[in-house]
Amino acid sequence: MQGLLLGIDLCDDCSQISFFNTKNLEAESVGMSEDDSQCLIPTVLCKRKGNESWYIGEDAYRYALMGEGIMVDKLISLAAKGGTSTMEGTKYEAEQLLELFIGRLLMIPLTKYKTAEIEELVFTIQTLDPVVMDTLIRIADRLGVKRDRVHIISHTESFLYYVISQQKELWRNQSCLFDLTETGLHYYELRVIRGRSPQIVEVAHQELEEAFSLEILETKSGGKLADTILCSCAERLLNKKLMSSVFLTGRGFETNDWASGFLKFICNKRRVFAGQNLFAKGAAYIAFDNTLESTSYPYICICEGRIRYTVSMEAVCAGRNRQMIVAGAGTNWYEAKADIEFILDNKDSVDFTVTPADNPRQTKLSVPLKEFPVRPAKATRIEMIVAFIKEDCMMVRLIDKGFGDLFPSSGQEIKRYFYLNN
């Protein structure tokens, strides 16, 4: 069997695994039980007292409740703040604990499908925190998954790819998602911007203020209150919008008998789907697409984690003027990097053109080269390194490389940061 194509949804409360089946071209849920019914895996880790045995999910809860283990939870938040946890006199770094959890999480599909290789691994997380993202890359590397096989995306992007992997009639107009968890109520809205080539698919995300604790669903009166809250949200968010489909996910929608009014409203002239593994499946679809020579999604995808702009610069290549793309709209900002060398020709600045994906209006950015030595035309070679700090913040680093023995490098560097949405 070839290496696995996996999508992993990591959240503070629960995590989920999806495996892409290349035979039927579908993303499938993978659970801790043999029949995969136990797909929601609590993001908790338990150390067995007196030894170095570690357990995750429901097993961790069981040992902790029996008094035989020490449990730690909220592993993603702990990693984000670089926290620690002390167990039986030993202090463990958050990264160590998250690695123990992820290692055991990955063993579930590796054991089930009897393989030791992961071909593509896509993590999806609620918020693209650079600290957490760097941590996940290091963990995956130590677990034997090569850097170029690991990708990290937002829940927003997972939703986008999950939806556009479905029948087109489900997103011909607009599509939306309600994600109800213990940590909040999130709303995602997908729209297709037509009239451009390639077409643009955009998803907006907002965390709703009307969030409530899932504990209120345990009583009849609490369920009625929750239903009223969701009805109000749906009426406000879906008003006068042509929605082809509505998706529901999160532990709050494991059962929906409490949400009769909400369901009645959203089911009116819309197709409604509920399920627990949407984000992990979206990540698995991306994992498969990453293995193809050319993408099966011929769109510019704009969402949290993707650059909304194309950044280019004018250059002469093979005697012809052209706009050289430095960063393309729809690129994952964490992976958008460029390292280019060029020779200056009567220029005292490096200039960029910024073009929004959904708007032809261009803006100009410029990096003056005052710190560099003045030399004749075509006597300065520059190395330019471009990276992104987040989806709308670009870092440009210019290094004077000189020009052979005649004009040796000065060692001077210039670094600038640009906010592309200004």
XYZ file of C-alpha atoms in Angstrom:
422
model
C 0.000 0.000 0.000
C 1.259 3.494 -0.823
C 1.739 6.103 1.894
C -1.360 7.450 3.611
C -3.019 10.743 2.680
C -4.265 12.147 5.973
C -6.216 15.151 7.190
C -6.011 15.877 10.933
C -8.334 18.360 12.628
C -6.704 19.564 15.864
C -8.843 21.461 18.376
C -8.608 22.073 22.096
C -11.680 19.962 22.828
C -11.583 17.190 20.202
C -9.460 16.052 17.279
C -10.461 14.049 14.206
C -8.736 12.018 11.491
C -9.654 11.571 7.842
C -8.037 9.227 5.318
C -8.281 9.845 1.572
C -9.247 6.662 -0.240
C -7.641 6.755 -3.693
C -9.862 3.902 -4.901
C -13.191 5.689 -4.542
C -11.686 9.214 -4.387
C -13.450 9.973 -1.121
C -12.274 11.250 2.252
C -13.220 8.783 5.001
C -13.391 9.157 8.770
C -10.989 7.179 10.943
C -11.896 6.543 14.577
C -10.385 4.863 17.609
C -12.898 2.008 17.456
C -12.704 -0.790 14.889
C -15.887 0.345 13.163
C -14.698 4.000 13.106
C -17.790 5.079 15.042
C -15.670 6.870 17.654
C -14.451 9.672 15.379
C -14.402 12.506 17.919
C -11.178 11.973 19.853
C -10.852 14.191 22.939
C -7.637 16.206 22.734
C -6.386 15.037 26.116
C -3.282 13.174 27.219
C -2.930 11.023 30.331
C 0.252 9.723 31.938
C -0.149 6.476 33.837
C 1.048 6.900 37.409
C 4.372 5.270 38.188
C 5.488 4.662 34.600
C 5.875 6.288 31.193
C 2.693 4.913 29.603
C 0.657 7.602 27.836
C -2.950 7.498 26.608
C -5.140 9.792 24.531
C -8.855 10.374 23.999
C -11.402 8.317 25.916
C -8.633 6.028 27.204
C -7.030 9.059 28.857
C -10.326 9.969 30.531
C -10.781 6.413 31.758
C -7.403 6.166 33.486
C -7.792 9.647 34.972
C -11.268 8.831 36.349
C -9.970 5.606 37.891
C -7.296 7.632 39.660
C -4.542 5.767 37.845
C -3.335 8.617 35.659
C -2.606 12.336 35.471
C -4.340 14.143 32.620
C -3.588 17.334 30.709
C -5.990 18.978 28.251
C -6.213 22.033 25.952
C -2.993 20.943 24.266
C -3.273 23.406 21.362
C -3.672 26.438 23.629
C -0.854 25.163 25.822
C 1.422 24.974 22.776
C 0.376 28.451 21.606
C 1.558 30.048 24.842
C 4.593 27.788 25.252
C 3.290 26.430 28.541
C 4.340 23.475 30.649
C 2.700 20.790 32.777
C 4.276 19.056 35.768
C 3.462 15.392 36.361
C 4.917 13.372 39.217
C 7.680 15.919 39.692
C 8.692 16.073 36.030
C 8.039 19.212 34.001
C 6.923 18.614 30.419
C 7.010 21.291 27.728
C 3.803 21.850 25.753
C 5.558 20.752 22.568
C 6.552 17.441 24.186
C 2.978 16.788 25.259
C 1.509 17.694 21.881
C 4.047 15.408 20.198
C 3.002 12.525 22.452
C -0.640 13.156 21.536
C -0.062 13.496 17.778
C 2.228 10.470 17.693
C -0.504 8.305 19.201
C -3.122 9.928 16.991
C -1.169 9.027 13.848
C -0.759 5.445 15.019
C -4.529 4.966 14.645
C -4.576 5.123 10.795
C -1.067 3.650 10.468
C -2.170 0.588 12.432
C -5.535 0.294 10.712
C -4.116 0.436 7.192
C -0.990 -1.571 8.070
C 1.599 0.872 6.780
C 4.424 2.923 8.251
C 4.467 5.682 5.626
C 2.573 8.948 5.403
C 2.688 10.479 1.923
C 0.819 13.694 2.760
C -0.225 15.098 6.133
C -2.471 18.155 6.353
C -3.253 19.635 9.757
C -6.232 21.953 10.085
C -6.580 24.271 13.078
C -9.087 26.938 14.082
C -6.617 29.833 14.092
C -3.371 29.982 12.142
C -1.105 30.843 15.044
C 2.523 30.927 13.756
C 3.782 29.511 17.069
C 1.468 26.499 16.790
C 2.260 26.077 13.086
C 6.021 26.023 13.689
C 5.462 23.576 16.545
C 3.464 21.203 14.333
C 6.153 21.264 11.634
C 8.849 20.337 14.161
C 6.699 17.603 15.675
C 5.899 16.059 12.291
C 9.590 16.080 11.389
C 10.525 14.247 14.589
C 7.738 11.749 13.904
C 9.285 10.972 10.534
C 7.086 13.006 8.176
C 9.242 15.103 5.834
C 8.737 18.864 5.792
C 7.551 18.991 2.176
C 4.805 16.490 3.006
C 3.328 18.517 5.863
C 0.860 21.366 5.386
C -1.137 23.450 7.832
C -4.426 25.124 6.935
C -7.251 26.936 8.704
C -10.729 25.568 9.356
C -11.883 28.178 6.845
C -9.778 26.609 4.107
C -10.860 23.101 5.115
C -14.496 24.112 4.713
C -13.758 25.664 1.320
C -12.099 22.533 -0.053
C -14.661 20.213 1.479
C -17.505 22.077 -0.233
C -15.897 22.425 -3.670
C -15.134 18.698 -3.554
C -18.889 18.030 -3.481
C -21.399 18.160 -6.317
C -21.407 21.624 -7.859
C -25.130 22.055 -7.290
C -24.370 22.310 -3.548
C -22.296 25.457 -4.026
C -23.664 26.842 -7.280
C -24.867 29.887 -5.372
C -23.643 30.331 -1.806
C -22.953 27.804 0.935
C -22.494 28.221 4.665
C -21.443 26.345 7.778
C -22.365 26.602 11.458
C -19.725 25.097 13.756
C -20.968 24.749 17.346
C -18.414 23.604 19.910
C -17.655 24.077 23.583
C -15.201 26.819 22.650
C -17.539 28.895 20.483
C -20.030 29.311 17.652
C -18.401 29.923 14.275
C -20.014 30.849 10.972
C -18.427 30.346 7.540
C -19.838 31.634 4.254
C -18.681 30.554 0.795
C -19.362 32.419 -2.429
C -18.180 32.066 -6.002
C -17.053 35.247 -7.758
C -17.844 34.717 -11.418
C -16.863 36.751 -14.446
C -13.148 36.223 -13.849
C -10.787 33.601 -15.154
C -10.002 31.565 -13.220
C -13.082 31.842 -11.016
C -12.589 32.956 -7.426
C -13.995 30.969 -4.512
C -14.011 32.955 -1.293
C -14.888 32.003 2.278
C -15.435 34.500 5.087
C -15.366 33.415 8.725
C -16.640 35.029 11.881
C -16.846 33.951 15.495
C -20.348 34.818 16.655
C -20.943 36.657 19.918
C -24.033 34.528 20.557
C -21.962 31.490 21.601
C -23.201 29.465 24.574
C -21.993 26.586 26.722
C -23.067 23.179 25.448
C -24.076 22.316 29.007
C -27.339 24.221 28.517
C -28.397 21.580 25.971
C -28.727 19.081 28.821
C -32.021 20.638 29.940
C -35.220 21.230 27.998
C -35.325 24.934 28.849
C -31.664 25.323 27.894
C -32.288 23.620 24.571
C -35.136 26.024 23.826
C -32.890 28.980 24.623
C -30.143 27.616 22.363
C -32.677 27.058 19.578
C -33.869 30.655 19.897
C -30.291 31.946 19.766
C -29.465 29.952 16.639
C -32.721 30.967 14.942
C -31.852 34.608 15.517
C -28.347 34.082 14.114
C -29.609 32.234 11.044
C -32.267 34.833 10.263
C -29.675 37.601 10.468
C -26.919 35.828 8.552
C -28.983 34.186 5.806
C -31.390 37.052 5.179
C -31.864 37.703 1.436
C -29.041 35.332 0.511
C -29.411 32.527 -1.992
C -27.874 29.583 -0.141
C -27.619 26.294 -2.011
C -26.523 24.377 1.083
C -26.050 24.676 4.834
C -23.612 22.496 6.783
C -23.667 21.824 10.521
C -20.724 20.488 12.503
C -19.279 20.486 16.016
C -20.225 18.654 19.201
C -23.250 20.886 19.636
C -24.841 19.253 16.596
C -24.118 15.633 17.575
C -27.847 15.578 18.254
C -30.197 18.235 16.949
C -33.538 17.388 18.539
C -33.207 20.583 20.602
C -32.912 22.775 17.469
C -36.308 22.271 15.812
C -36.913 25.953 15.077
C -33.414 26.501 13.729
C -33.647 23.414 11.507
C -37.057 24.427 10.192
C -35.660 27.803 9.146
C -32.464 26.619 7.469
C -34.181 23.690 5.699
C -36.524 26.054 3.865
C -35.430 25.835 0.190
C -31.912 24.799 1.192
C -30.141 21.464 1.405
C -28.837 20.833 4.911
C -26.102 18.415 5.995
C -24.823 17.562 9.478
C -21.647 15.674 10.296
C -18.672 15.587 12.611
C -15.632 15.277 10.376
C -15.995 18.078 7.861
C -12.738 19.925 8.613
C -10.601 16.768 8.660
C -12.163 15.614 5.382
C -11.459 18.983 3.767
C -7.830 18.589 4.838
C -7.737 15.067 3.363
C -9.004 16.354 0.004
C -6.120 18.838 -0.013
C -3.691 16.051 0.916
C -4.754 14.154 -2.207
C -4.622 17.247 -4.411
C -1.051 17.886 -3.272
C -0.004 14.590 -4.878
C -1.281 15.542 -8.348
C 0.868 17.102 -11.066
C -1.782 19.780 -11.587
C -4.546 20.736 -9.189
C -8.053 19.380 -9.632
C -9.406 22.710 -8.311
C -9.001 25.271 -11.137
C -9.934 28.232 -8.936
C -8.267 31.000 -6.976
C -9.200 30.191 -3.394
C -9.357 33.147 -1.023
C -9.789 32.551 2.687
C -8.014 32.729 6.018
C -4.494 31.454 5.388
C -4.422 32.352 1.683
C -2.904 35.485 0.148
C -5.529 37.773 -1.420
C -3.075 39.564 -3.709
C -0.684 38.864 -6.544
C 2.672 40.570 -6.004
C 4.838 41.044 -9.092
C 7.842 43.042 -10.256
C 8.947 44.222 -13.684
C 11.988 42.404 -15.038
C 13.780 41.856 -18.328
C 14.146 38.177 -19.109
C 15.654 36.911 -22.375
C 15.440 40.449 -23.751
C 11.724 40.850 -23.038
C 9.958 42.946 -20.410
C 7.672 40.903 -18.219
C 5.910 40.956 -14.857
C 7.593 38.343 -12.693
C 5.256 36.845 -10.068
C 6.762 36.995 -6.586
C 3.658 35.734 -4.759
C 0.394 34.621 -6.333
C -3.130 35.253 -5.086
C -4.556 32.142 -3.461
C -1.167 30.897 -2.221
C -0.828 29.578 1.336
C 0.972 32.437 3.128
C 2.965 30.101 5.373
C 4.421 28.379 2.307
C 4.743 31.476 0.078
C 8.483 32.028 -0.212
C 10.713 33.306 -2.995
C 14.489 33.557 -3.331
C 15.465 35.431 -6.498
C 18.692 36.950 -7.792
C 18.740 39.792 -10.324
C 20.999 42.558 -11.644
C 20.085 46.234 -11.312
C 19.990 48.325 -14.482
C 19.849 52.054 -13.684
C 17.507 51.483 -10.745
C 17.758 52.968 -7.264
C 14.794 51.010 -5.877
C 13.079 47.639 -6.104
C 9.433 48.116 -7.068
C 6.434 45.829 -6.740
C 2.925 45.836 -8.196
C 0.155 44.535 -5.928
C -3.082 43.344 -7.556
C -6.074 42.114 -5.488
C -7.582 38.822 -6.658
C -11.078 40.293 -6.913
C -10.222 43.810 -8.079
C -8.148 45.127 -11.013
C -7.051 48.186 -9.002
C -3.298 47.997 -8.533
C -1.032 49.611 -5.962
C 2.726 50.126 -6.007
C 5.294 49.310 -3.324
C 8.907 50.403 -3.362
C 12.098 49.587 -1.449
C 14.716 52.371 -1.872
C 18.305 51.144 -2.128
C 19.993 54.086 -0.388
C 21.957 51.767 1.928
C 23.641 50.026 -1.019
C 26.845 51.306 -2.687
C 26.427 53.383 -5.846
C 27.751 51.441 -8.823
C 27.472 51.660 -12.618
C 24.465 50.147 -14.377
C 24.400 46.340 -14.399
C 27.141 46.161 -11.765
C 25.019 45.227 -8.742
C 23.640 41.759 -8.189
C 20.917 41.497 -5.548
C 19.503 38.489 -3.768
C 15.860 39.047 -2.838
C 14.127 36.867 -0.251
C 10.356 37.241 0.122
C 8.271 35.600 2.842
C 4.973 36.279 4.576
C 4.436 36.902 8.290
C 0.698 36.439 7.815
C -1.636 36.500 4.848
C -1.517 40.289 4.401
C 2.015 41.057 5.673
C 4.969 40.559 3.323
C 8.635 40.672 4.335
C 11.217 41.646 1.714
C 14.925 41.137 2.384
C 17.482 42.481 -0.098
C 21.163 41.485 0.047
C 23.921 43.230 -1.912
C 25.917 40.485 -3.664
C 28.224 42.851 -5.571
C 29.432 41.882 -9.035
C 32.432 39.583 -9.112
C 35.927 40.717 -8.096
C 35.478 44.122 -9.683
C 32.640 45.148 -7.350
C 32.770 42.899 -4.266
C 29.739 42.524 -2.005
C 29.338 45.199 0.653
C 27.484 42.801 2.931
C 24.685 45.364 3.244
C 21.116 44.140 3.775
C 17.762 45.896 3.645
C 14.640 44.460 5.252
C 11.151 45.908 4.862
C 7.643 44.819 5.882
C 4.557 45.703 3.852
C 0.878 45.363 4.778
C -0.786 44.596 1.477
C -4.272 45.657 2.586
C -3.231 49.268 3.268
